[in-house]
Coordinates of C-alpha atoms in Angstrom, one line a residue:
M13 CA 35.1 94.0 144.6
R14 CA 32.6 94.9 147.3
D15 CA 33.6 96.9 150.1
T16 CA 33.2 94.8 153.0
R17 CA 34.8 93.5 156.1
E18 CA 36.6 90.9 154.3
S19 CA 37.7 92.8 151.4
R20 CA 39.5 95.5 153.9
L21 CA 41.1 93.0 155.8
L22 CA 42.9 91.3 152.3
L23 CA 43.5 95.0 151.4
V24 CA 45.7 95.2 154.7
L25 CA 47.2 91.9 154.4
L26 CA 48.5 92.6 150.5
I27 CA 49.8 96.0 151.7
A28 CA 51.5 94.5 154.6
I29 CA 53.0 91.7 152.5
A30 CA 54.5 94.1 149.9
F31 CA 56.2 96.2 152.5
A32 CA 57.7 92.9 154.0
L33 CA 59.0 92.0 150.4
I34 CA 60.3 95.5 149.9
T35 CA 62.1 95.2 153.5
V36 CA 63.4 91.9 152.5
D37 CA 64.6 93.0 149.2
I38 CA 66.2 96.0 150.3
R39 CA 68.4 94.1 153.0
G40 CA 69.3 91.3 150.9
G41 CA 71.1 93.7 148.4
Q42 CA 72.7 91.9 145.4
E43 CA 71.7 88.7 147.0
S44 CA 68.1 89.4 147.3
P45 CA 65.7 86.3 147.6
V46 CA 63.3 88.2 145.2
D47 CA 65.8 88.7 142.7
G48 CA 65.0 85.6 140.6
A49 CA 61.5 86.6 140.5
R50 CA 62.3 90.2 139.4
Q51 CA 64.3 88.7 136.6
A52 CA 61.6 86.4 135.4
A53 CA 59.1 89.2 135.6
A54 CA 61.3 91.2 133.4
A55 CA 61.6 88.6 131.1
V56 CA 58.1 88.5 130.8
F57 CA 56.7 92.1 131.1
G58 CA 59.6 93.7 129.4
P59 CA 58.6 93.3 126.0
V60 CA 55.1 94.4 126.6
E61 CA 56.7 97.2 128.5
N62 CA 58.6 98.3 125.8
G63 CA 55.7 97.9 123.1
V64 CA 53.5 99.9 125.2
A65 CA 56.2 102.6 125.9
A66 CA 56.6 102.6 122.2
A67 CA 52.9 103.3 121.3
V68 CA 52.2 105.9 124.0
D69 CA 55.5 108.0 124.2
P70 CA 56.0 109.7 121.0
V71 CA 58.3 112.0 122.9
G72 CA 60.4 109.4 123.9
N73 CA 60.6 108.1 120.4
A74 CA 61.7 111.5 119.1
I75 CA 64.4 111.6 121.8
G76 CA 65.6 108.1 120.7
A77 CA 65.3 109.5 117.1
V78 CA 67.6 112.2 117.8
R79 CA 70.1 110.2 119.7
D80 CA 70.2 107.7 116.8
S81 CA 71.0 110.3 114.3
G82 CA 73.3 111.9 116.5
E83 CA 75.0 108.3 116.4
R84 CA 75.0 108.2 112.6
H85 CA 76.3 111.6 112.2
T86 CA 79.3 111.0 114.3
R87 CA 80.0 107.7 112.3
I88 CA 79.5 109.5 108.8
A89 CA 82.2 112.4 110.4
A90 CA 84.5 109.5 111.2
L91 CA 84.1 107.9 107.8
E92 CA 84.4 111.4 106.2
K93 CA 87.6 112.1 108.2
E94 CA 89.1 108.5 107.2
N95 CA 88.4 109.3 103.4
A96 CA 90.3 112.8 103.9
E97 CA 93.2 110.9 105.5
L98 CA 93.3 108.7 102.9
K99 CA 93.1 111.2 100.0
A100 CA 96.1 113.2 101.9
R101 CA 98.0 110.1 102.1
L102 CA 97.7 109.2 98.5
G103 CA 97.8 112.8 97.4
S104 CA 97.3 114.4 93.9
D105 CA 98.0 113.1 90.8
D106 CA 100.7 115.9 90.5
R107 CA 102.1 115.4 93.7
N108 CA 102.4 111.5 93.1
R109 CA 104.1 112.4 89.5
N110 CA 106.7 114.8 91.1
R111 CA 107.4 112.3 94.1
L112 CA 108.1 109.7 91.2
R113 CA 110.5 112.0 89.6
E114 CA 112.2 112.6 92.7
L115 CA 112.5 108.7 93.5
D116 CA 113.8 108.1 89.9
A117 CA 116.4 111.0 90.0
M118 CA 117.5 109.7 93.3
L119 CA 118.1 106.4 92.3
K120 CA 119.8 107.3 89.3
T121 CA 122.4 109.4 91.3
A122 CA 122.8 106.5 93.8
G123 CA 123.6 104.4 91.0
A124 CA 125.9 106.7 89.4
G125 CA 128.0 106.7 92.5
Q126 CA 127.4 103.1 93.3
Y127 CA 125.9 104.4 96.7
G128 CA 124.0 101.8 98.6
I129 CA 120.9 103.7 99.8
K130 CA 117.9 103.4 102.1
G131 CA 115.1 105.3 100.9
A132 CA 113.0 107.5 103.2
Q133 CA 110.5 110.3 103.3
V134 CA 110.9 113.6 105.2
I135 CA 107.9 113.8 107.9
A136 CA 108.9 116.8 109.8
I137 CA 111.0 119.8 109.6
G138 CA 112.9 122.1 112.7
A139 CA 112.4 119.3 115.2
A140 CA 112.8 120.1 118.9
Q141 CA 116.6 120.8 118.3
G142 CA 115.9 124.4 118.4
F143 CA 116.7 126.8 115.3
S144 CA 118.8 124.6 113.4
W145 CA 118.3 123.6 110.0
T146 CA 117.0 119.9 110.5
V147 CA 114.4 117.3 109.3
T148 CA 113.0 114.2 110.5
I149 CA 112.9 111.4 108.4
D150 CA 110.9 108.2 108.7
V151 CA 113.8 105.5 109.0
G152 CA 115.7 104.8 112.0
A153 CA 117.8 102.0 113.9
R154 CA 115.3 99.3 112.9
D155 CA 116.3 100.2 109.4
G156 CA 119.9 99.9 109.8
I157 CA 120.4 103.6 110.1
K158 CA 123.3 105.0 112.2
R159 CA 124.7 108.5 113.1
D160 CA 126.9 110.2 110.8
M161 CA 125.4 108.7 107.6
T162 CA 125.4 110.7 104.3
V163 CA 121.9 111.7 103.2
L164 CA 121.6 112.7 99.6
N165 CA 118.6 113.1 96.9
G166 CA 118.5 113.2 93.2
A167 CA 120.1 116.7 93.2
G168 CA 122.9 116.2 95.6
L169 CA 124.4 116.5 99.1
V170 CA 121.4 116.9 101.7
G171 CA 123.0 116.7 104.9
R172 CA 124.1 114.0 107.4
V173 CA 122.4 112.0 110.4
T174 CA 122.8 113.4 113.9
T175 CA 120.3 111.7 115.9
V176 CA 118.8 108.1 115.4
G177 CA 115.7 106.7 117.2
P178 CA 114.1 103.3 116.6
S179 CA 111.9 104.4 113.6
T180 CA 113.1 107.9 112.6
S181 CA 116.0 110.0 112.4
T182 CA 117.0 113.4 112.4
V183 CA 119.4 115.0 109.8
L184 CA 121.4 118.3 110.0
L185 CA 120.8 120.0 106.4
A186 CA 123.8 121.2 104.7
N187 CA 122.7 124.8 104.8
D188 CA 122.9 124.7 108.4
P189 CA 125.7 127.2 110.1
D190 CA 127.1 124.3 112.2
F191 CA 127.2 122.0 108.8
T192 CA 130.8 121.7 107.3
V193 CA 131.7 119.5 104.5
G194 CA 135.5 118.6 102.5
T195 CA 134.6 119.8 98.9
R196 CA 136.6 119.0 95.8
M197 CA 136.7 121.2 92.5
E198 CA 135.5 119.4 89.7
K199 CA 138.7 118.8 86.9
S200 CA 140.9 121.0 88.9
D201 CA 140.6 119.0 92.4
E202 CA 141.0 122.1 94.4
L203 CA 140.1 121.1 98.1
G204 CA 138.1 123.2 100.5
F205 CA 135.5 123.6 103.3
A206 CA 131.9 124.2 102.6
T207 CA 129.9 125.7 105.4
G208 CA 126.1 126.4 105.6
Q209 CA 124.8 129.9 105.8
G210 CA 121.0 129.4 106.2
D211 CA 119.1 131.0 103.3
S212 CA 122.5 132.4 101.8
P213 CA 124.7 130.4 99.5
L214 CA 127.2 127.9 100.7
L215 CA 130.6 129.5 101.8
V216 CA 133.5 127.4 100.7
Q217 CA 137.3 128.0 101.7
L218 CA 139.6 126.5 99.3
L219 CA 142.9 125.7 100.8
N220 CA 144.8 127.4 97.9
G221 CA 144.5 131.2 98.0
K222 CA 145.7 131.1 94.2
A223 CA 143.4 128.8 93.0
K224 CA 141.9 129.5 89.5
V225 CA 138.2 129.4 90.1
K226 CA 135.5 131.0 88.3
P227 CA 131.4 131.3 88.4
G228 CA 129.9 128.0 87.1
D229 CA 132.6 125.7 88.4
R230 CA 131.1 122.7 90.4
L231 CA 132.1 121.0 93.5
V232 CA 131.5 117.6 95.0
T233 CA 132.1 116.0 98.6
F234 CA 135.7 115.1 99.3
G235 CA 134.6 112.3 101.5
S236 CA 135.7 111.4 105.1
R237 CA 137.8 108.7 106.6
A238 CA 135.9 105.3 106.5
D239 CA 133.3 107.4 104.7
K240 CA 131.4 108.8 107.7
P241 CA 130.0 111.3 107.9
F242 CA 130.6 111.8 104.1
V243 CA 131.3 109.6 101.2
P244 CA 132.9 111.0 98.2
G245 CA 131.5 112.4 95.0
V246 CA 128.2 113.7 96.0
P247 CA 127.3 116.8 94.1
V248 CA 127.4 119.8 96.5
G249 CA 126.5 123.0 94.2
E250 CA 127.9 125.4 91.6
V251 CA 129.9 128.4 91.9
I252 CA 128.1 131.7 92.0
R253 CA 130.6 134.3 93.0
V254 CA 134.7 134.3 93.9
D255 CA 136.1 136.9 96.2
P256 CA 139.4 138.3 95.3
S257 CA 142.4 136.2 96.5
G258 CA 143.9 139.1 98.3
G259 CA 147.2 137.4 98.8
G260 CA 145.7 135.1 101.5
L261 CA 146.3 131.4 102.3
T262 CA 142.6 130.6 101.6
R263 CA 140.1 131.7 98.8
N264 CA 136.6 132.5 99.5
V265 CA 133.9 131.3 97.0
Y266 CA 130.1 131.4 97.2
V267 CA 128.3 128.1 95.9
R268 CA 124.8 127.4 95.1
P269 CA 123.8 124.1 96.5
Y270 CA 121.9 121.9 94.0
V271 CA 119.4 120.7 96.7
G272 CA 116.3 122.9 97.6
F273 CA 116.5 122.7 101.4
T274 CA 113.0 123.9 101.8
K275 CA 111.0 121.6 99.6
L276 CA 112.4 118.2 100.5
D277 CA 110.3 115.1 100.3
I278 CA 112.3 111.7 99.1
V279 CA 115.9 111.5 100.3
G280 CA 118.1 108.6 100.8
V281 CA 120.7 107.4 103.5
V282 CA 123.6 105.8 102.3
V283 CA 124.2 102.6 104.1
Q284 CA 126.8 101.5 102.1
A285 CA 129.5 103.6 100.8
P286 CA 130.9 102.9 97.0
S287 CA 134.1 100.9 96.7
S288 CA 136.0 103.5 95.0
D289 CA 135.5 107.4 94.8
P290 CA 133.3 108.0 91.8
R291 CA 135.1 111.2 91.3
D292 CA 133.0 113.6 89.1
M293 CA 130.9 110.8 87.7
V294 CA 127.8 111.7 89.9
L295 CA 127.6 115.4 88.7
P296 CA 125.0 116.1 86.0
Q297 CA 126.1 116.3 82.3
K298 CA 126.3 120.1 81.4
P299 CA 124.1 121.4 78.8
K300 CA 125.6 121.4 75.4
P301 CA 125.6 125.3 73.9
A302 CA 123.5 126.0 71.3
P303 CA 125.0 125.7 67.9
T304 CA 125.4 129.3 66.3
V305 CA 123.6 130.3 63.2
T306 CA 125.4 132.1 60.8
V307 CA 123.8 134.1 58.0
T308 CA 125.7 135.4 54.9
V309 CA 124.4 138.6 53.0
T310 CA 125.8 139.3 49.9
P311 CA 124.9 143.2 49.1
P312 CA 123.7 143.8 45.5
P313 CA 125.9 145.9 43.3
P314 CA 125.2 149.5 43.0
D315 CA 123.0 150.4 40.1
G316 CA 125.7 152.1 38.0
Q317 CA 127.7 149.1 37.9
R318 CA 124.9 146.5 37.1
K319 CA 125.7 144.5 33.8
P320 CA 123.4 144.8 31.1
N321 CA 122.4 141.4 31.1
D322 CA 121.8 140.9 34.9
G323 CA 118.0 141.7 34.3
Q324 CA 117.8 138.8 31.6
N325 CA 119.8 136.5 33.7
Q326 CA 117.5 137.0 36.8
Q327 CA 114.6 136.5 34.4
A328 CA 115.7 133.3 33.3
Q329 CA 116.5 131.9 36.6
Q330 CA 113.3 132.8 37.7
E331 CA 111.5 130.9 34.6
Q332 CA 113.9 128.0 35.3
G333 CA 112.5 127.9 39.0
D334 CA 108.9 128.2 37.8
A335 CA 109.4 125.5 35.5
T336 CA 111.0 123.0 38.2
P337 CA 108.4 120.7 39.5

């Protein structure tokens, strides 16, 4: 365009119109009368602008690539985390086999005692109840669990339910110092009360101060009225030490519990007590002693008393043995 008077007037007019449109657009806000035109222009020129920017802005492309890479890295990290959680949930083959053995043993114990149980898994230890020996299991009121129910596993008595939530419960373990359960001696039926001592063996006070008891004797739960908190016949442990009677009314014995309280995993809550006391039926069978091998050795006679034909007899016996097929 040539620099003439008319061209200058046209330029001034266009600038004035541009300022007028800008003023109207700013005052109109979201209801600006030129918003439709702006959207139409964006629809038309937007793809062209993106194409031009992609062609002439390599730095912008690099930044976008890094941003996309970060998003992909975040996604990969999330997938790796999910994979790790899945592996942890499934566990190793050894752990799965061990849990299957625990479950099988618990079902056999429940079957021997005719206990109706609800299987559970220990999901936490030593909850917010302080320093007491407790565990949290993954069943609660929604599963029919109630306070003061017996908890056992394949080895024997684990504890009793003390707190019940909608989907979890707290179990006070049998080795807790605040835990007490009535016991009965195998065969002799001597009664007593077992109290937890933490890492130490259970302390059992027998009601009969003159009761005959020795290491190796076994105890089961005596049971409670209405079977709460304890059902009868659950294995408790084995006597390892006996205090002298001393003429007292009671007698103290120390019992090694069957349950390993530091490695609990699969447990069962007794939701239905047996119709009759199983007595000693739930106790495992004692291993049979190995047979004693008796070897008889006949000493040879003194040389001076050897018979003249002993050498011939031995030679004949040897030849006969060689000739036997």
